[in-house]
XYZ file of C-alpha atoms in Angstrom:
319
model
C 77.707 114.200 97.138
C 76.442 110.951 98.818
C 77.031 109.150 95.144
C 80.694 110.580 94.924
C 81.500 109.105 98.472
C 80.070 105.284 97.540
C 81.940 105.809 94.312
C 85.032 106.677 96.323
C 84.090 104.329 98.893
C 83.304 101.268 96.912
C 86.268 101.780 95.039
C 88.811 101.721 98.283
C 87.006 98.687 99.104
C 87.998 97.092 95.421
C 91.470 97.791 95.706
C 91.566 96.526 99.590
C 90.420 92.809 98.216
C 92.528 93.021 95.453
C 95.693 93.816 97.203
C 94.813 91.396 100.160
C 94.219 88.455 97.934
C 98.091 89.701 96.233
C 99.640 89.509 99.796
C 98.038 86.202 100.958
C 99.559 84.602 97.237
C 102.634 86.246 98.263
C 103.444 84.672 101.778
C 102.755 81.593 100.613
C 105.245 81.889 97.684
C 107.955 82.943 99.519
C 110.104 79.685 100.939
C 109.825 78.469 104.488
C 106.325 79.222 106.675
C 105.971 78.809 110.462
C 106.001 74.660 110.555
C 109.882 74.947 109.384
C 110.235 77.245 112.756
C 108.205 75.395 115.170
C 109.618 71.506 113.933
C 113.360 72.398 114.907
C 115.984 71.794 112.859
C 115.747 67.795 112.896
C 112.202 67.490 112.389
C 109.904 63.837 111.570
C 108.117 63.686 108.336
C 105.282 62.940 110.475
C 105.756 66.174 112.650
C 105.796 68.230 109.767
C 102.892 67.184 108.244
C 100.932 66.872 111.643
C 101.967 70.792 111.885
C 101.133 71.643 108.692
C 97.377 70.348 109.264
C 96.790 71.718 112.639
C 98.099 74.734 111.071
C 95.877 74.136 107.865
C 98.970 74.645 105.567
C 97.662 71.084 103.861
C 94.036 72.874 102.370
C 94.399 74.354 98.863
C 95.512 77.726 98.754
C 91.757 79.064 97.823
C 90.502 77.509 100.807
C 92.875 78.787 102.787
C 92.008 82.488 101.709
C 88.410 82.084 101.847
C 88.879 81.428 105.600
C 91.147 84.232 106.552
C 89.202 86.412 104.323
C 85.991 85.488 106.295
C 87.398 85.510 109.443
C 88.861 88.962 108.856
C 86.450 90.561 107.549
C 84.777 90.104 111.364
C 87.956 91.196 113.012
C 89.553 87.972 113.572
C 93.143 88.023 111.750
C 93.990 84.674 113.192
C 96.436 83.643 115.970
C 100.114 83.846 115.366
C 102.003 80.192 115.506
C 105.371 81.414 116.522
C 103.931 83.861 119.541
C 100.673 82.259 120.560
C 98.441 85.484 120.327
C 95.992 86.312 117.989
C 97.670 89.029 115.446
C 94.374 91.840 116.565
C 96.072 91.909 120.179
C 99.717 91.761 119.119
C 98.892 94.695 116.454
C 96.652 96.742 118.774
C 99.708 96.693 121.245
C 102.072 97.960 118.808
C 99.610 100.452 116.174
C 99.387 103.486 118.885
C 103.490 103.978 118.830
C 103.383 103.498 115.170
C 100.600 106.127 114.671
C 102.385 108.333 116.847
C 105.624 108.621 115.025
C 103.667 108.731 111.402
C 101.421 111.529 112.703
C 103.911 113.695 114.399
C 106.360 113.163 111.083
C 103.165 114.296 109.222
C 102.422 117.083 111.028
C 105.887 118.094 110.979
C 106.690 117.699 107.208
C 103.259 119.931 106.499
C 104.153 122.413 108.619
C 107.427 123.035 107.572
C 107.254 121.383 103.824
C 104.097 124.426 103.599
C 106.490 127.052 104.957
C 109.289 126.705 102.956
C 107.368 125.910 99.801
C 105.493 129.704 100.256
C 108.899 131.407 101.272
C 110.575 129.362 97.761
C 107.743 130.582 95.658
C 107.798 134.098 96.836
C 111.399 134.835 96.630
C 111.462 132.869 93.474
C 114.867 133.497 91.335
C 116.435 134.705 94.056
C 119.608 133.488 96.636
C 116.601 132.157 99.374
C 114.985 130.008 96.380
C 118.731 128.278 94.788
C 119.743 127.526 98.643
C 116.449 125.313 99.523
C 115.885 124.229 95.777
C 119.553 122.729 96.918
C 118.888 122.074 100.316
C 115.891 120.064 99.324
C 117.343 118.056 96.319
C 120.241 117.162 98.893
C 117.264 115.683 101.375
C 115.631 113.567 98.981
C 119.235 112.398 97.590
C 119.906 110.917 100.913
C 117.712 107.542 102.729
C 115.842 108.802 106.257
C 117.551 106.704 108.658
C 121.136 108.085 107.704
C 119.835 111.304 108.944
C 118.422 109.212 112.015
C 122.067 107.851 112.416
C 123.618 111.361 112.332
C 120.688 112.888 114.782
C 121.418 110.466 117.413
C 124.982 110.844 117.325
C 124.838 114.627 117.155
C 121.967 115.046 119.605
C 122.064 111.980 121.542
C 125.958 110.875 122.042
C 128.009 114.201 121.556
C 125.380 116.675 122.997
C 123.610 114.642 125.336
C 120.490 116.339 124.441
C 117.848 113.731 123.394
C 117.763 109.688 124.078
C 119.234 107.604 121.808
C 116.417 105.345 121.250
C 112.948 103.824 122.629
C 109.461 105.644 123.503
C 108.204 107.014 126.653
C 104.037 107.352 127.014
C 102.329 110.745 127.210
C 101.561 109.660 130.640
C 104.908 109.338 132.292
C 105.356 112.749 131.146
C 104.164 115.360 128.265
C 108.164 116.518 128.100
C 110.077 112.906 128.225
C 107.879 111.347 125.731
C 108.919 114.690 123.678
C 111.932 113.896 124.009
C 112.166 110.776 122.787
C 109.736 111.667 119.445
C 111.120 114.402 118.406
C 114.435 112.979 116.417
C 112.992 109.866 115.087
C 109.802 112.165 114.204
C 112.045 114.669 112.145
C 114.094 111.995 110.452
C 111.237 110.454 109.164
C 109.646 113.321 108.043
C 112.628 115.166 106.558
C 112.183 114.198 102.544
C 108.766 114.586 102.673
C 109.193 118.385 103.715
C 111.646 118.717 100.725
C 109.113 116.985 98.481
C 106.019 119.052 99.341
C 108.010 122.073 99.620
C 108.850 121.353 95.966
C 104.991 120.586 95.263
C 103.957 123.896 97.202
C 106.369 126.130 95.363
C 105.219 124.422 91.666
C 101.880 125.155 92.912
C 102.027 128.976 93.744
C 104.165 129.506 90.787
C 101.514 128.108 88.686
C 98.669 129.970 90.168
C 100.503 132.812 89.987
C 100.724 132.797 86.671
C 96.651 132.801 85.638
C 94.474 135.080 83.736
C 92.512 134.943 87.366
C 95.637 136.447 89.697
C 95.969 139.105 87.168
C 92.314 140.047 87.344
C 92.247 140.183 90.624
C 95.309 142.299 91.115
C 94.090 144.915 88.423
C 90.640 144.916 90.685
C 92.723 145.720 93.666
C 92.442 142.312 95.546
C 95.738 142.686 98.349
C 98.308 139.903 98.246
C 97.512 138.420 100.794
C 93.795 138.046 100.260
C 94.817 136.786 96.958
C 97.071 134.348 98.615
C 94.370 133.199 101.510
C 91.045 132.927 99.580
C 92.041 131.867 96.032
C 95.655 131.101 95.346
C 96.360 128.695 98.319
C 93.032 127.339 97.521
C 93.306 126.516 94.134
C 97.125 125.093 95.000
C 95.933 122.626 97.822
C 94.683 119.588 95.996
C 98.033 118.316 94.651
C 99.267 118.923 98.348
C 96.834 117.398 99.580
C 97.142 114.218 97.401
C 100.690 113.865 98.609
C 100.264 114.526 101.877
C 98.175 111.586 102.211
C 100.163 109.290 100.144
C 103.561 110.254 102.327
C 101.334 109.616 105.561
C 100.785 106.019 104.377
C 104.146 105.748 103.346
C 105.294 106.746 106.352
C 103.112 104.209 108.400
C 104.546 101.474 106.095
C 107.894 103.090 105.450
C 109.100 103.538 109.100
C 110.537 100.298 109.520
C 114.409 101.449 109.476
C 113.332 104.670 111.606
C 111.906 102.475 113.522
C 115.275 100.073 113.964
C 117.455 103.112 114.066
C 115.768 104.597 117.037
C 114.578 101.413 118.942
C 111.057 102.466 118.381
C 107.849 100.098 119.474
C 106.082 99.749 116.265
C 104.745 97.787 113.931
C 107.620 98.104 111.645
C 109.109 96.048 113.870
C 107.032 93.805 114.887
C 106.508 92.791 110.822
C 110.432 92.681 110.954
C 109.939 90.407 113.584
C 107.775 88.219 111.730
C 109.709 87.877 108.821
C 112.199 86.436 110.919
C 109.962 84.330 112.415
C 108.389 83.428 109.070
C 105.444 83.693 110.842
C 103.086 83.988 107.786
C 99.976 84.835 109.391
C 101.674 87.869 111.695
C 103.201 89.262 108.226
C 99.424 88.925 106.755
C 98.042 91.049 109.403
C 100.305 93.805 110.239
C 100.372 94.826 105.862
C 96.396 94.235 105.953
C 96.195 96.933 108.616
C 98.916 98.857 106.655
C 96.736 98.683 104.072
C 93.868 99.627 105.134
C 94.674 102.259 107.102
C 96.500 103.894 103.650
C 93.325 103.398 101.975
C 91.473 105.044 104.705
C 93.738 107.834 104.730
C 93.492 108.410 100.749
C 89.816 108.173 101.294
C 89.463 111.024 103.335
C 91.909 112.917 101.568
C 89.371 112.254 98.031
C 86.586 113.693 100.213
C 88.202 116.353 101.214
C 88.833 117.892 97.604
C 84.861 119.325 97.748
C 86.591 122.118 100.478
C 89.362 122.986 98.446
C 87.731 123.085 95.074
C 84.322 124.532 93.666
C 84.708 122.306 90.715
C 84.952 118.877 92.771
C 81.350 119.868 94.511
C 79.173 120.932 91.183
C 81.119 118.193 89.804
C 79.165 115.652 92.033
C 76.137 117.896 92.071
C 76.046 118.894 95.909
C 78.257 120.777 98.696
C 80.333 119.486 101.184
């Protein structure tokens, strides 16, 4: 097993470098950077360049990297021109409301993406499964924060149920900050419970249909042992792969959710920086997008060995 997770482990790593080295290129092809921001509009030749070496804009682009690639890799992601904080302490202050949303959408697109999936597979051909095969093809036909849109003007301006917009900590109140999760939560998290409802149902339907079900059934195994120790089992790894792909696509994805609902996050925050062109803020918030996807795909890789017999003798060791 310990082979299997440095395999796994090494190779996250790869793609991390790989993908960093991509997004430092990529700032620095895209027109404007920080020194056309902090000059004005009437700038000097002389102020530019002045800004453009304290800034270190003037060293060749390999340089430049080898730096930032140093300096992050011991935690230091540089200080941001345009704000005048280091990006760790302007990202720290914004990553706990982004988490937050991303793992409350999770948690509600697995609970009820799982549910619906096992109530489509078991009433399968029937009125139940054609209304959320359609329910769920309208939900991924249509973009998140259009549902966000219609939530807060249902719930927020006509009802007068739930705030329009913003976050409230745990602290001030278990209920309030509730209250203002719940819509942006669910609108985030509504075409991911369409997709893995779609994934579960495939899944069961398959399963269902192997030599071992039938075996099993003929030997007297009850449905819902069937279902509990070996079916649902055997139908978890593909769920599980997209579970953790639509968490990091949610962490990286909730930008508009984000805008729609006035929430604190670092979808905003990179919108921010865009604006800004504020290069090294842009660098740092998709660097710890990154790396918390990879993370998140990582564990979801090691978790296979629970799911799956074949994963553990596979690697020659239990989990």
């Amino acid at each position: 097993m310990g082979r299997y997770v440095f395999s796994r482990f090494a190779q996250a790593l790869v793609v991390i470098i790989i993908v960093s080295i991509i997004v430092f290129l990529i700032m620095y092809l895209v027109p404007g950077d920080a020194v056309t921001v902090l000059a004005g509009p009437d700038p000097t030749p002389e102020l530019v360049e002045a800004l453009r070496v304290m800034l270190g804009l003037d060293q060749p682009l390999p340089v430049q990297y080898g730096k930032w690639a140093i300096a992050a890799m011991q935690g230091d992601l540089g200080t941001s021109p345009i704000i005048g904080r280091p990006v760790s302490e302007l990202i720290w202050s914004r990553l706990p409301a982004t988490l937050e949303l991303a793992v409350a959408a999770i948690l509600v697109a697995s609970v009820f993406g799982i549910l619906v999936g096992v109530v489509a597979a078991q009433r399968q051909g029937t009125w139940v499964d054609a209304t959320i095969t359609a329910i769920n093809s309208f939900v991924l036909s249509v973009p998140n924060f259009w549902f966000g849109i219609l939530g807060i003007l249902c719930f927020a301006v006509w009802l007068g149920w739930l705030p329009s917009g913003g976050r409230k900590l745990w602290s001030d109140g278990p209920l309030l900050a509730l209250s203002y999760l719940i819509m942006p939560a669910i609108a985030l998290a509504l075409d991911s419970i369409a997709m893995i409802a779609r994934l579960v149902r495939a899944s069961l339907l398959d399963e269902l249909s192997r030599d071992y079900v039938t075996v099993a059934r003929a030997k007297g195994v009850g449905q819902s042992r069937l279902m509990r120790r070996h079916i649902a089992r055997n139908a978890a790894i593909p769920v599980l792969t997209v579970l953790g792909l639509r968490f990091g696509q949610m962490l990286g994805g909730a930008v508009l959710i984000e805008a729609v609902f006035n929430w604190p996050g670092l979808g905003r925050l990179t919108v921010e920086a865009i604006k800004n062109r504020d290069i090294v803020l842009v660098q740092g918030t998709l660097m710890y997008f990154i790396v918390i996807y990879m993370t998140v795909n990582l564990l979801i890789d090691l978790s296979y060995g629970l799911f799956d017999p074949r994963v553990r003798s596979s690697v020659g060791g239990k989990v």
